[in-house]
mmCIF file of C-alpha atoms and ligand atoms in Angstrom:
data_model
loop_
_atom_site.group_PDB
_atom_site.id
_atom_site.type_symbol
_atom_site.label_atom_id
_atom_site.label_comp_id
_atom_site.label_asym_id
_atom_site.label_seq_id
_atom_site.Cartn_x
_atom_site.Cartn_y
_atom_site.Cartn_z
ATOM 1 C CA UNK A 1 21.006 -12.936 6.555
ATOM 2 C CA UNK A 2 17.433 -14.150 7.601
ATOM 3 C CA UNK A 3 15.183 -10.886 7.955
ATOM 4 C CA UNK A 4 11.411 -11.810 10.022
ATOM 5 C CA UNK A 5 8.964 -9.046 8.586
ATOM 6 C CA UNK A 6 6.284 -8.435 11.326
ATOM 7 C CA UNK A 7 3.452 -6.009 9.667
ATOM 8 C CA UNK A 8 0.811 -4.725 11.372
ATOM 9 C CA UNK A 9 -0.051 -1.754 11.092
ATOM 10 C CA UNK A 10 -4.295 -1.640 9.973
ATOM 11 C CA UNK A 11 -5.993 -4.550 9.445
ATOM 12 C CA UNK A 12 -3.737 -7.075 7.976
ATOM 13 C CA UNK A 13 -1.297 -9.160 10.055
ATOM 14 C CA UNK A 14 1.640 -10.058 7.955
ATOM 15 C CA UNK A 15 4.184 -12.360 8.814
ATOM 16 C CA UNK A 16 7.260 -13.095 6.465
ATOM 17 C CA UNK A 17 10.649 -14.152 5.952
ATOM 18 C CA UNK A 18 13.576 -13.139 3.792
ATOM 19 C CA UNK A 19 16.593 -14.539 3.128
ATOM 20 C CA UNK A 20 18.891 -11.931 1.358
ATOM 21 C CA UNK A 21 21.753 -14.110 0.349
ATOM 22 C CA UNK A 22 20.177 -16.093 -1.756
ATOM 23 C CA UNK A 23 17.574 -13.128 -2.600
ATOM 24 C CA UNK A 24 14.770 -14.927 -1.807
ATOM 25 C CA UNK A 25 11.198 -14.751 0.243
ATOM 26 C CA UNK A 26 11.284 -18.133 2.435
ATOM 27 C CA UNK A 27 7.735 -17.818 3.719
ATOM 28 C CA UNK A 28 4.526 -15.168 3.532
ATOM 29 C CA UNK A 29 1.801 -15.198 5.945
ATOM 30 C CA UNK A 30 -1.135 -12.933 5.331
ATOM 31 C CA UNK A 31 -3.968 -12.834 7.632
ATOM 32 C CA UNK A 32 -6.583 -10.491 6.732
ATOM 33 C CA UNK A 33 -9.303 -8.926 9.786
ATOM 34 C CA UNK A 34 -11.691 -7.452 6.568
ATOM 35 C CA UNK A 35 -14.373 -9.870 7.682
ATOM 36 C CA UNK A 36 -14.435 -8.839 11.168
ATOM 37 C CA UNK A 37 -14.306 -5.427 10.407
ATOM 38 C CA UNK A 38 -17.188 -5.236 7.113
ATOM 39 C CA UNK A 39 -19.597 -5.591 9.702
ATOM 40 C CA UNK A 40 -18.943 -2.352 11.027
ATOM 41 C CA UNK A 41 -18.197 -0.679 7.436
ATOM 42 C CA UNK A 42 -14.526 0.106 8.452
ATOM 43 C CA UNK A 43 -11.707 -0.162 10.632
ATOM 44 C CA UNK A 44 -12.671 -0.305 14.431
ATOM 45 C CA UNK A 45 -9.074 0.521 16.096
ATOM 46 C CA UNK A 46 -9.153 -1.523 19.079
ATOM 47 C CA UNK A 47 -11.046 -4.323 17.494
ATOM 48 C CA UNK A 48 -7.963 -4.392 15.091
ATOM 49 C CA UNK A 49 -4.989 -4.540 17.911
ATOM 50 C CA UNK A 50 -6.930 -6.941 19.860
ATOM 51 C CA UNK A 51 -7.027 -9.551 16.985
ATOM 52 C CA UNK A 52 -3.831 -8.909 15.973
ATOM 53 C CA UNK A 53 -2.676 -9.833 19.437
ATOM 54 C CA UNK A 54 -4.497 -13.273 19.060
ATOM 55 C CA UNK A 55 -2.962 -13.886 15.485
ATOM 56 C CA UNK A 56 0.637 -12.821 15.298
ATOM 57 C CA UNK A 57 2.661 -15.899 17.593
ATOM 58 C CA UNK A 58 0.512 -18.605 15.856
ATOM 59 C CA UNK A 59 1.700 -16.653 12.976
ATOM 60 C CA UNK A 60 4.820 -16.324 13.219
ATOM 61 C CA UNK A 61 5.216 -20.136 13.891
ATOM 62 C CA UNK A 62 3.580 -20.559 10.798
ATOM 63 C CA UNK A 63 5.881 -18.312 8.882
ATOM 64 C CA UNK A 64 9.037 -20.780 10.490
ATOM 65 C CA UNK A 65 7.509 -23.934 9.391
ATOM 66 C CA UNK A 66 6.639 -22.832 5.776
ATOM 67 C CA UNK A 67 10.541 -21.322 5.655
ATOM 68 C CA UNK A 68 11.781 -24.757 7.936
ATOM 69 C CA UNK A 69 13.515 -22.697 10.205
ATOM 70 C CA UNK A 70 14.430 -22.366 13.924
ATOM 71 C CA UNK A 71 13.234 -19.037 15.806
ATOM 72 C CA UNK A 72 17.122 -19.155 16.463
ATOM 73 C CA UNK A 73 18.012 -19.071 12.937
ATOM 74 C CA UNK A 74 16.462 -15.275 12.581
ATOM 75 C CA UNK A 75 19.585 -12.526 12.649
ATOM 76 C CA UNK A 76 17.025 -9.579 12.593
ATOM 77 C CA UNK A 77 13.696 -8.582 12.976
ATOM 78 C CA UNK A 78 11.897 -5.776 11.017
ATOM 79 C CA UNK A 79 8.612 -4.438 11.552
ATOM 80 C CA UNK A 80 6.158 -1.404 10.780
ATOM 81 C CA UNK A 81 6.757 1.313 13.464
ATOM 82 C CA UNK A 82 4.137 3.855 11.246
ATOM 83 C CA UNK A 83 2.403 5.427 9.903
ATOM 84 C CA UNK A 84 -0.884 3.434 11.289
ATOM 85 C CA UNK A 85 -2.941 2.750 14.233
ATOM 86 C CA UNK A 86 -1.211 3.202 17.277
ATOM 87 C CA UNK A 87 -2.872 0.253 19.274
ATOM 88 C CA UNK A 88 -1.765 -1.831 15.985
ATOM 89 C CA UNK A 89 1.553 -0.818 15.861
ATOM 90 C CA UNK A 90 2.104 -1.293 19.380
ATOM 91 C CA UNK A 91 1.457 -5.193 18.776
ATOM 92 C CA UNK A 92 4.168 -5.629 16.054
ATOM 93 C CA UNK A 93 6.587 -3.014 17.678
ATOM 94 C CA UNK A 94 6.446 -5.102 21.064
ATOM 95 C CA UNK A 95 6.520 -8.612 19.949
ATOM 96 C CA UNK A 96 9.243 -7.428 17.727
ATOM 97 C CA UNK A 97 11.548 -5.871 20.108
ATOM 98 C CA UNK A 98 10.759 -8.660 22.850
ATOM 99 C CA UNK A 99 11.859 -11.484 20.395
ATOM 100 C CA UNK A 100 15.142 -9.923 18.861
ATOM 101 C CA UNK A 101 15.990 -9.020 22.966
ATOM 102 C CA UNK A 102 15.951 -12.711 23.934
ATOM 103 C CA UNK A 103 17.411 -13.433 20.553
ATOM 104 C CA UNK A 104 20.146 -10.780 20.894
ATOM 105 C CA UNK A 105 19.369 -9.735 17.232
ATOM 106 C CA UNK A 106 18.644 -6.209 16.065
ATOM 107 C CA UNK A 107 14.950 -4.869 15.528
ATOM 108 C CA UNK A 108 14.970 -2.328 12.668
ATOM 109 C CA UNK A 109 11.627 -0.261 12.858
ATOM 110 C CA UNK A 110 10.330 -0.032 9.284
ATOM 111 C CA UNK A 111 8.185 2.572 7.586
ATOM 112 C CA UNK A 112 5.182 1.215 6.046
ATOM 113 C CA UNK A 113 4.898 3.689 3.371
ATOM 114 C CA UNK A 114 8.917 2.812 2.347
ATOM 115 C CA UNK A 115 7.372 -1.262 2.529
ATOM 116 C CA UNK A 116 5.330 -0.331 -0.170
ATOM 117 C CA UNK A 117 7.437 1.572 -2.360
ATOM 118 C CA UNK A 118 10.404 -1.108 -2.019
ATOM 119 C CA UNK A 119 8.026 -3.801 -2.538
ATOM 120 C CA UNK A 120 7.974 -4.423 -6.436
ATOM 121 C CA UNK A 121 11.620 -5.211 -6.170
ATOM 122 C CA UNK A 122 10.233 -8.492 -4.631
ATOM 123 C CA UNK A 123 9.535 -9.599 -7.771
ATOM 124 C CA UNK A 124 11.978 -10.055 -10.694
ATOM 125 C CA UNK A 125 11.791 -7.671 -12.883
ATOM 126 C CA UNK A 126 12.819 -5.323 -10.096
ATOM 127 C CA UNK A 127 13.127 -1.357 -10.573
ATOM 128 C CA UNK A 128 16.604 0.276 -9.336
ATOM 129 C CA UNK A 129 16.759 3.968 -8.095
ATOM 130 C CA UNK A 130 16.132 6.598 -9.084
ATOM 131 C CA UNK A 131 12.460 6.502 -10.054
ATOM 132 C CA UNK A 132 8.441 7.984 -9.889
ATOM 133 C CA UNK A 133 6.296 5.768 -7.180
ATOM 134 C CA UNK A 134 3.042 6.582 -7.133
ATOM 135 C CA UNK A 135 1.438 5.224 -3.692
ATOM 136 C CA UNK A 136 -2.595 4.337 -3.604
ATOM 137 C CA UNK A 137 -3.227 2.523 -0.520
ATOM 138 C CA UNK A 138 -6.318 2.678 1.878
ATOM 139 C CA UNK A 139 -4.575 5.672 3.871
ATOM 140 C CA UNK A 140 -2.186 7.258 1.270
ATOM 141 C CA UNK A 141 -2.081 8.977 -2.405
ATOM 142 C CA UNK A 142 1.343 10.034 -3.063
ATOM 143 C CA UNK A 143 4.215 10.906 -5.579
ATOM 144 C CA UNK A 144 7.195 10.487 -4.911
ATOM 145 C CA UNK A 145 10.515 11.002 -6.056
ATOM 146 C CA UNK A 146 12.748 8.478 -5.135
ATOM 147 C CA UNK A 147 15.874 9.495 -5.691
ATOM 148 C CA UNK A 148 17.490 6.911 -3.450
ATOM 149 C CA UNK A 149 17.357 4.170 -0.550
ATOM 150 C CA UNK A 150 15.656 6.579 2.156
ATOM 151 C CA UNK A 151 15.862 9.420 0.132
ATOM 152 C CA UNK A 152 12.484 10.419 -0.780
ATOM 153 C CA UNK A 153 10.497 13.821 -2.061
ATOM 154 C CA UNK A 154 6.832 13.942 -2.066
ATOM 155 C CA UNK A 155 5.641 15.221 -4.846
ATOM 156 C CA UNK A 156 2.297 15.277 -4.234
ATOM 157 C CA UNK A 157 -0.695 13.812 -2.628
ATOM 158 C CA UNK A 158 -3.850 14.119 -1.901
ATOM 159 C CA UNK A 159 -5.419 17.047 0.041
ATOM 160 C CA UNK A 160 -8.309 15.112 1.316
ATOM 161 C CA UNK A 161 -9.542 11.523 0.942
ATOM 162 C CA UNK A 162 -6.638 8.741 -0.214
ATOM 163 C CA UNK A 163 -7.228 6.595 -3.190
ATOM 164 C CA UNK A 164 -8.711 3.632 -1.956
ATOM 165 C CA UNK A 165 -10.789 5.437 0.980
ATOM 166 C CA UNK A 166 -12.817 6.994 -2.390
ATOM 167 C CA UNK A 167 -12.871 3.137 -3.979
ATOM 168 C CA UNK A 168 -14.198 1.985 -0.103
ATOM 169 C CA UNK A 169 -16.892 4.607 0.172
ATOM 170 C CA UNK A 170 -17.903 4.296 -3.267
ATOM 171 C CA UNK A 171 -17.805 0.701 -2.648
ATOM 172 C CA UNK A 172 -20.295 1.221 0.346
ATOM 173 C CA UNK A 173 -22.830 3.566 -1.518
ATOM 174 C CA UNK A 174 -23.125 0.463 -4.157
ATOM 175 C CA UNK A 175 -23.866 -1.896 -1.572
ATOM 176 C CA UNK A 176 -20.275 -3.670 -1.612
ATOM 177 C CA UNK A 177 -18.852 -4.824 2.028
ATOM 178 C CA UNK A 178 -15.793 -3.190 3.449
ATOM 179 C CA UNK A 179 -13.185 -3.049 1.975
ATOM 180 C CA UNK A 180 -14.633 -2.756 -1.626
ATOM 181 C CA UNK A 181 -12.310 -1.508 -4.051
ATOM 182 C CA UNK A 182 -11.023 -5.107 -5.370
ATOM 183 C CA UNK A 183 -15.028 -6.127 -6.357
ATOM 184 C CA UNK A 184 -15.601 -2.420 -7.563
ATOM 185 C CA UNK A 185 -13.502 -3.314 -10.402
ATOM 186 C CA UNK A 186 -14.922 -6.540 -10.813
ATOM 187 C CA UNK A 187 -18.469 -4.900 -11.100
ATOM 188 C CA UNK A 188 -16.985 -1.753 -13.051
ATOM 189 C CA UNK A 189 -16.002 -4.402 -15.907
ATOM 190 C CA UNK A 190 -19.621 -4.892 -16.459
ATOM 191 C CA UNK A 191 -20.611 -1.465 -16.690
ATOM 192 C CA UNK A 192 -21.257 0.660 -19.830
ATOM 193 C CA UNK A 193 -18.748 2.948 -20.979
ATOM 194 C CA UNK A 194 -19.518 6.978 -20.520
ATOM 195 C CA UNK A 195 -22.416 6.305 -19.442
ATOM 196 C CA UNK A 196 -22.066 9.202 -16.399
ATOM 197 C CA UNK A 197 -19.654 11.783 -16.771
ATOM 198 C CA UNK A 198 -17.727 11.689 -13.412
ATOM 199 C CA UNK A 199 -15.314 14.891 -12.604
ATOM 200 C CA UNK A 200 -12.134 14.636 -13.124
ATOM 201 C CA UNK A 201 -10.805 16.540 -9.808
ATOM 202 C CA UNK A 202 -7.765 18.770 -10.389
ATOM 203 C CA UNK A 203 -6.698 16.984 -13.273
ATOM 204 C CA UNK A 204 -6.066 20.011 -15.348
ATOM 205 C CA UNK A 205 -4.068 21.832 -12.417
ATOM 206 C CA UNK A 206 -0.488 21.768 -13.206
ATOM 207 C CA UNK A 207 0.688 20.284 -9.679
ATOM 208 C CA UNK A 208 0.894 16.922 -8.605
ATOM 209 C CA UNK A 209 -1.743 17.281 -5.964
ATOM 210 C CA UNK A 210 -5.235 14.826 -6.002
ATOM 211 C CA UNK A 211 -8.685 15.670 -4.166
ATOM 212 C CA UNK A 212 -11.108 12.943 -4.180
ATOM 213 C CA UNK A 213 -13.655 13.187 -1.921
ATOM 214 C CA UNK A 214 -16.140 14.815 -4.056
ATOM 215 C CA UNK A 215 -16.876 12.003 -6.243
ATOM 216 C CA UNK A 216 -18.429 10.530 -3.220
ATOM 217 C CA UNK A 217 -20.978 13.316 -2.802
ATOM 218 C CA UNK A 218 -20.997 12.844 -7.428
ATOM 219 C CA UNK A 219 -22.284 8.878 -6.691
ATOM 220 C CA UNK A 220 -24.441 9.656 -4.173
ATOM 221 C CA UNK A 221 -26.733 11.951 -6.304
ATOM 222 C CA UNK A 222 -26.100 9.797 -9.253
ATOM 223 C CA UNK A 223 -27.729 7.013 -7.603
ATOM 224 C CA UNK A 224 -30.223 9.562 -5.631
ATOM 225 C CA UNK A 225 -31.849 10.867 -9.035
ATOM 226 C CA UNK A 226 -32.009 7.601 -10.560
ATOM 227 C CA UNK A 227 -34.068 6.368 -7.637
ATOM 228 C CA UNK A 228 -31.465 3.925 -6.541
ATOM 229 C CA UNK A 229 -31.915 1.847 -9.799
ATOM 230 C CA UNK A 230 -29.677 -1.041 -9.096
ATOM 231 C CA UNK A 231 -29.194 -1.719 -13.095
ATOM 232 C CA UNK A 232 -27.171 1.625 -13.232
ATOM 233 C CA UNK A 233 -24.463 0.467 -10.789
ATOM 234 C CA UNK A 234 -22.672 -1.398 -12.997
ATOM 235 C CA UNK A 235 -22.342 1.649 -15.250
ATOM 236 C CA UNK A 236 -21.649 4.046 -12.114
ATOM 237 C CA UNK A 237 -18.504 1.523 -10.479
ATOM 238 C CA UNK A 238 -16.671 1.977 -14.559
ATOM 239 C CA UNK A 239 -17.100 5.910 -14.486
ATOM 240 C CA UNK A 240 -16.171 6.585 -11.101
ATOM 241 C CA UNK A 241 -12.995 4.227 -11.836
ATOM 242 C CA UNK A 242 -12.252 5.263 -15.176
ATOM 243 C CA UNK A 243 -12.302 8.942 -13.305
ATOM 244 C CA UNK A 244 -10.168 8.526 -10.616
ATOM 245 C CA UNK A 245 -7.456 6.713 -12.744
ATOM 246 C CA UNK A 246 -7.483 9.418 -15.421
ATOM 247 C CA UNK A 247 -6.415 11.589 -12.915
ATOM 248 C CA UNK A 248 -3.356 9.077 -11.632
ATOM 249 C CA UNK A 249 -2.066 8.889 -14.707
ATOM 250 C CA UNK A 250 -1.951 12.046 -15.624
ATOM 251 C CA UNK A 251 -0.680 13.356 -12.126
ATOM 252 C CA UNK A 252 2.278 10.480 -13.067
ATOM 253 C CA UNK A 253 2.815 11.734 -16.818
ATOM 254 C CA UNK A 254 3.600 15.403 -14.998
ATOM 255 C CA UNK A 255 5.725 13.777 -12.187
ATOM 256 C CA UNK A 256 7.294 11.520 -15.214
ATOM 257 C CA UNK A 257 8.053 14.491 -16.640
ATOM 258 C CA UNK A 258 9.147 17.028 -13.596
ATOM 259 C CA UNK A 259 11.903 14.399 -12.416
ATOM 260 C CA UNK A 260 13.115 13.571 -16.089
ATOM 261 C CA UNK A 261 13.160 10.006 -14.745
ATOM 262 C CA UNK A 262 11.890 7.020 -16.692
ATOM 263 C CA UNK A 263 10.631 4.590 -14.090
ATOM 264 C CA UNK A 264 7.583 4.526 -12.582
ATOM 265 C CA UNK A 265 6.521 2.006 -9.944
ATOM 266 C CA UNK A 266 2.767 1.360 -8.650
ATOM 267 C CA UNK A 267 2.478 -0.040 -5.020
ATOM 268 C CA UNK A 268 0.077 -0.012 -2.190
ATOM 269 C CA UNK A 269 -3.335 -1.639 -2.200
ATOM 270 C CA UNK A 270 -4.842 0.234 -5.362
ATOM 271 C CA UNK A 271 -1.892 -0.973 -7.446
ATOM 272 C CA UNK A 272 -3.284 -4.149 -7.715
ATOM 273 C CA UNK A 273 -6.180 -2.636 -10.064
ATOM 274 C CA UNK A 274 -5.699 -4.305 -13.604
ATOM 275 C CA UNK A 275 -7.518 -1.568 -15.261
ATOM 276 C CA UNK A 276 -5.295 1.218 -13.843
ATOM 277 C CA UNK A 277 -2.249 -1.147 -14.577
ATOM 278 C CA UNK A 278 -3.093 -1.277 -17.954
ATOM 279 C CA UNK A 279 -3.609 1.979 -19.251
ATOM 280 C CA UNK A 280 -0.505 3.042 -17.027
ATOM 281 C CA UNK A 281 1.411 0.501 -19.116
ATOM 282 C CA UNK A 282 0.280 2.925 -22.102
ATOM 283 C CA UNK A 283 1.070 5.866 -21.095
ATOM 284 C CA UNK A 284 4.554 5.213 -19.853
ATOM 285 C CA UNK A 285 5.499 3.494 -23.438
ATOM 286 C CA UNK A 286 3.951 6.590 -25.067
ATOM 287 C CA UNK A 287 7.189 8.451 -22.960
ATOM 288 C CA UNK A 288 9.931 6.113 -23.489
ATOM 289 C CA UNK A 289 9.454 4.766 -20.061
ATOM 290 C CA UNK A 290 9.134 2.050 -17.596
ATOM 291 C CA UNK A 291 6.351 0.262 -15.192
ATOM 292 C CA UNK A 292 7.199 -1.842 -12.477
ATOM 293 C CA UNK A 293 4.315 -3.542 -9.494
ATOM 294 C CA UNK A 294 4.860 -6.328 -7.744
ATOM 295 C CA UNK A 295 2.412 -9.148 -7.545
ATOM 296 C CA UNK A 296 -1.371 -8.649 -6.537
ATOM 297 C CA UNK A 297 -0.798 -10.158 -3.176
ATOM 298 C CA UNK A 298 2.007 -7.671 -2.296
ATOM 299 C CA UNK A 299 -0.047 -4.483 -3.317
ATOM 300 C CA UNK A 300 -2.120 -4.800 -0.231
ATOM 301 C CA UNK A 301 -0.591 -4.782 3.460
ATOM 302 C CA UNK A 302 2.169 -7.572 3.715
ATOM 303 C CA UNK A 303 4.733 -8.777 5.880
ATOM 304 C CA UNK A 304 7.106 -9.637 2.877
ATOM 305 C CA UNK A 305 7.476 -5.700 1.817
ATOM 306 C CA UNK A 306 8.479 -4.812 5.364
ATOM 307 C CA UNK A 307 11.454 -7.800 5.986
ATOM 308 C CA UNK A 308 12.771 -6.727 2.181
ATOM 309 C CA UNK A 309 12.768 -2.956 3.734
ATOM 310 C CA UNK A 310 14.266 -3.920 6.864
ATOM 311 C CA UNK A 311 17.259 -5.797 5.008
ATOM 312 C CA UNK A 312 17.496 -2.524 3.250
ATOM 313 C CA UNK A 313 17.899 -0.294 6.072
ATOM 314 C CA UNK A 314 20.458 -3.047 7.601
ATOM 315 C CA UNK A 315 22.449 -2.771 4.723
ATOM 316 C CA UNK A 316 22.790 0.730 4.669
ATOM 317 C CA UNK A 317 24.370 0.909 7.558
ATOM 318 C CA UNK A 318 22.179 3.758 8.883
ATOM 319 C CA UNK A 319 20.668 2.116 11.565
ATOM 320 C CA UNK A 320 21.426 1.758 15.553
ATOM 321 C CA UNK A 321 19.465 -0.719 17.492
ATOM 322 C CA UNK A 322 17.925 0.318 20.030
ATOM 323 C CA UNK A 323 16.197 -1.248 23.098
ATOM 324 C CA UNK A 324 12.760 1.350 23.876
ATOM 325 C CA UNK A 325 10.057 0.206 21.736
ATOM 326 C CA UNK A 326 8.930 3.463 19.561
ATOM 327 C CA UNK A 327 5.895 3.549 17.260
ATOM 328 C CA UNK A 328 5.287 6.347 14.738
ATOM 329 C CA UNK A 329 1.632 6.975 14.237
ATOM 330 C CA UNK A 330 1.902 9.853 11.640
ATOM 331 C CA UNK A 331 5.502 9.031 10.445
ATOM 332 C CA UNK A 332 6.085 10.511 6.785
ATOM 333 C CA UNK A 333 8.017 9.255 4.195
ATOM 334 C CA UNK A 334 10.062 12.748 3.834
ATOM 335 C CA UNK A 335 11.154 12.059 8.080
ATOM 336 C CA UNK A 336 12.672 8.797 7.139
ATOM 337 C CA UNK A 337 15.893 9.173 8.237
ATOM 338 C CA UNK A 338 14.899 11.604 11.367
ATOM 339 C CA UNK A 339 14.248 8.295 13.873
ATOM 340 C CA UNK A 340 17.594 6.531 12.487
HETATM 341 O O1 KG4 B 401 -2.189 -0.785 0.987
HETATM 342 P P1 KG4 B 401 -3.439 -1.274 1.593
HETATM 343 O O2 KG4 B 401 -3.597 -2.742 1.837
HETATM 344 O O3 KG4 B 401 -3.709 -0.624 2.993
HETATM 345 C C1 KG4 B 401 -3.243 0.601 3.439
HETATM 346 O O4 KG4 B 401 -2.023 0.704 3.736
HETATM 347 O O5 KG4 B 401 -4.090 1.524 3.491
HETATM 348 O O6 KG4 B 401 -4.631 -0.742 0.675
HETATM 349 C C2 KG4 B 401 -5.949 -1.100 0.893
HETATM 350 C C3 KG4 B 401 -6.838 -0.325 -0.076
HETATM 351 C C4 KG4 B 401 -8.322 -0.457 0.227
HETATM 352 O O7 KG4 B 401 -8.880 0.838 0.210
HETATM 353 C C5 KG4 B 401 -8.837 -1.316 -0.914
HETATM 354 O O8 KG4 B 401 -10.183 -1.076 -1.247
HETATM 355 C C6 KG4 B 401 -7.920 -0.908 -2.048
HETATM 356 O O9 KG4 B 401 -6.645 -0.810 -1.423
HETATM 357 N N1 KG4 B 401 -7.884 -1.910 -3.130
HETATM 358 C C7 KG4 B 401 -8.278 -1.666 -4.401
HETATM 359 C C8 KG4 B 401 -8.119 -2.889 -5.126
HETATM 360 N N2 KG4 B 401 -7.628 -3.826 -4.254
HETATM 361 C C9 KG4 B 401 -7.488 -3.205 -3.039
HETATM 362 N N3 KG4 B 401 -8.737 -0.547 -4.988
HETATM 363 C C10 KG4 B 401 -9.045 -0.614 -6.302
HETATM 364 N N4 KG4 B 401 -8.932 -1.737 -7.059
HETATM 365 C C11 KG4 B 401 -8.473 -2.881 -6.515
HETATM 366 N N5 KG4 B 401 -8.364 -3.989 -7.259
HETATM 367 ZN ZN1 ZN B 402 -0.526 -0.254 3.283
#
């Protein structure tokens, strides 16, 4: 079967193709709107679904010639129905549903979160059920247990700001465009080593909850009493990292440990951190278990992750095509199977 993945559900428009007989991707197209968007210092909503709009049929005719394949040679189309912006979603969901009608193929609405958790089994060395995910994306801290394909507990999350909204406002109080997590670890590598003593939020709590948002309010006096010394922000990007990922891992060493399970995948834009990579690598061989990721350009918003989930939810038979075009907006991981 020959799955188009249509993702676009922020600020990314993702085109790919998968062809799950010979378990392979046939063509990725990534488009990213971050420059168009860093002038503002974030997401502008409509700015987002407009360009989307211009960029997804020149897109997906990309996507055909890279796989050197005939629109007709598609048997379904999957794309992200949520959670995201609904003027976003709207783009993929109609495109989606308007191509598989004159194609007579099925259009299996995808959940973005489940795109990211399915998406190291792009790669490889690819993790079977059950297992851990821990999801750090722009939008989204979670744990979950994934017990099985579209069975899914959350174990935790975060209670206010998501991983990589702390990295982007951080980001922005050093002076790094939107989004700035990826070159906040490139700076953080040049910083000095306890050189501020960043909080540690909740780490010492016994549930699998996060909080973030108050090492925002940490920088911003940091850098306020040290009369915005540039020289220091080297220092300031490693302790505010080295913070937040203490607290991941040791949220995934209790969720390692609550499930009994010894597989723990990473996914979702903050995944593609090397530093947190690493030292998760550690910990998990300290407990007898495993890491899986995928690749650094499938942590981040892709259309690859959502065609892979798509051929998923084909194959499990749980899904009924249907003609109205429905997006999800707030669609959680634990309703998966409510819209099927
Ligand atoms: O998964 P994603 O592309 O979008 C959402 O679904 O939200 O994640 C984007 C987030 C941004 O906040 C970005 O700053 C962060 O992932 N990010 C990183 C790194 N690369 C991307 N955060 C920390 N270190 C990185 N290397
Ligand atoms: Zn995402």
């Amino acid at each position: 079967m020959i799955i188009l993945g249509i993702e676009t559900s922020c600020d990314e428009t993702g085109v790919a193709i998968y062809d799950s007989k010979n378990k392979k991707l046939i063509a990725n197209q990534i488009y990213s709107q971050a420059k168009l968007h860093s002038y503002y210092g974030g997401v502008v909503p409509e700015l987002a679904s407009r360009n989307h709009i211009k960029t997804i049929l020149p897109m997906i005719k990309a996507a055909l010639l890279e796989a050197k394949k005939k629109l007709n040679s598609i048997d379904a189309i999957a794309y992200t129905a949520g959670p995201g912006l609904a003027g976003s979603l709207l783009v993929g969901a109609t495109i989606s549903h308007s191509l598989a009608y004159s194609l007579n193929i099925p259009a299996v609405p995808v959940n973005h979160m489940e795109g990211h958790l399915l998406s190291p089994m792009l790669e490889n060395n690819k993790p079977d059920f059950p297992f851990v995910a821990l999801l750090v994306s722009g939008g989204h801290t979670q744990l979950i247990q994934a017990h099985d394909f579209g069975k899914y507990k959350i174990l935790g999350e975060s209670v206010d700001d998501a991983a990589g909204e702390a990295f982007d406002k951080v980001a922005k109080l050093l002076g790094i465009k939107y989004p700035g997590g990826s070159m906040l670890e490139k700076i953080a590598r040049k910083g000095k080593i306890n050189k501020f003593n960043f909080p540690r939020p909740m780490i010492h709590q016994k549930n699998m909850n996060f909080s973030f948002s108050g090492l925002k309010t940490f920088t911003a006096n940091i850098i306020r009493e040290n009369n915005f010394d540039k020289k220091i922000f080297f220092d300031i990007a490693l302790g505010f990292e080295n913070a937040i990922i203490d607290v991941l891992i040791k949220k995934c060493y209790l969720a390692l440990k609550f499930t009994g399970y010894n597989k723990l995948i990473i996914a979702g834009g903050v995944s593609a951190n090397l530093s947190l990579r690493n030292k998760l690598k550690k910990m998990v061989k300290k407990n007898q278990a495993n890491l899986f990721f995928s690749r650094i350009e499938f942590c981040t918003d892709n259309g690859a992750m959502i065609a892979y989930a798509g051929m998923m939810r084909l194959k499990s038979k749980t899904f009924k095509n249907q003609l109205n075009i429905q997006i999800y907006p707030k669609w959680s991981l634990m309703d998966i199977s409510e819209i099927f």
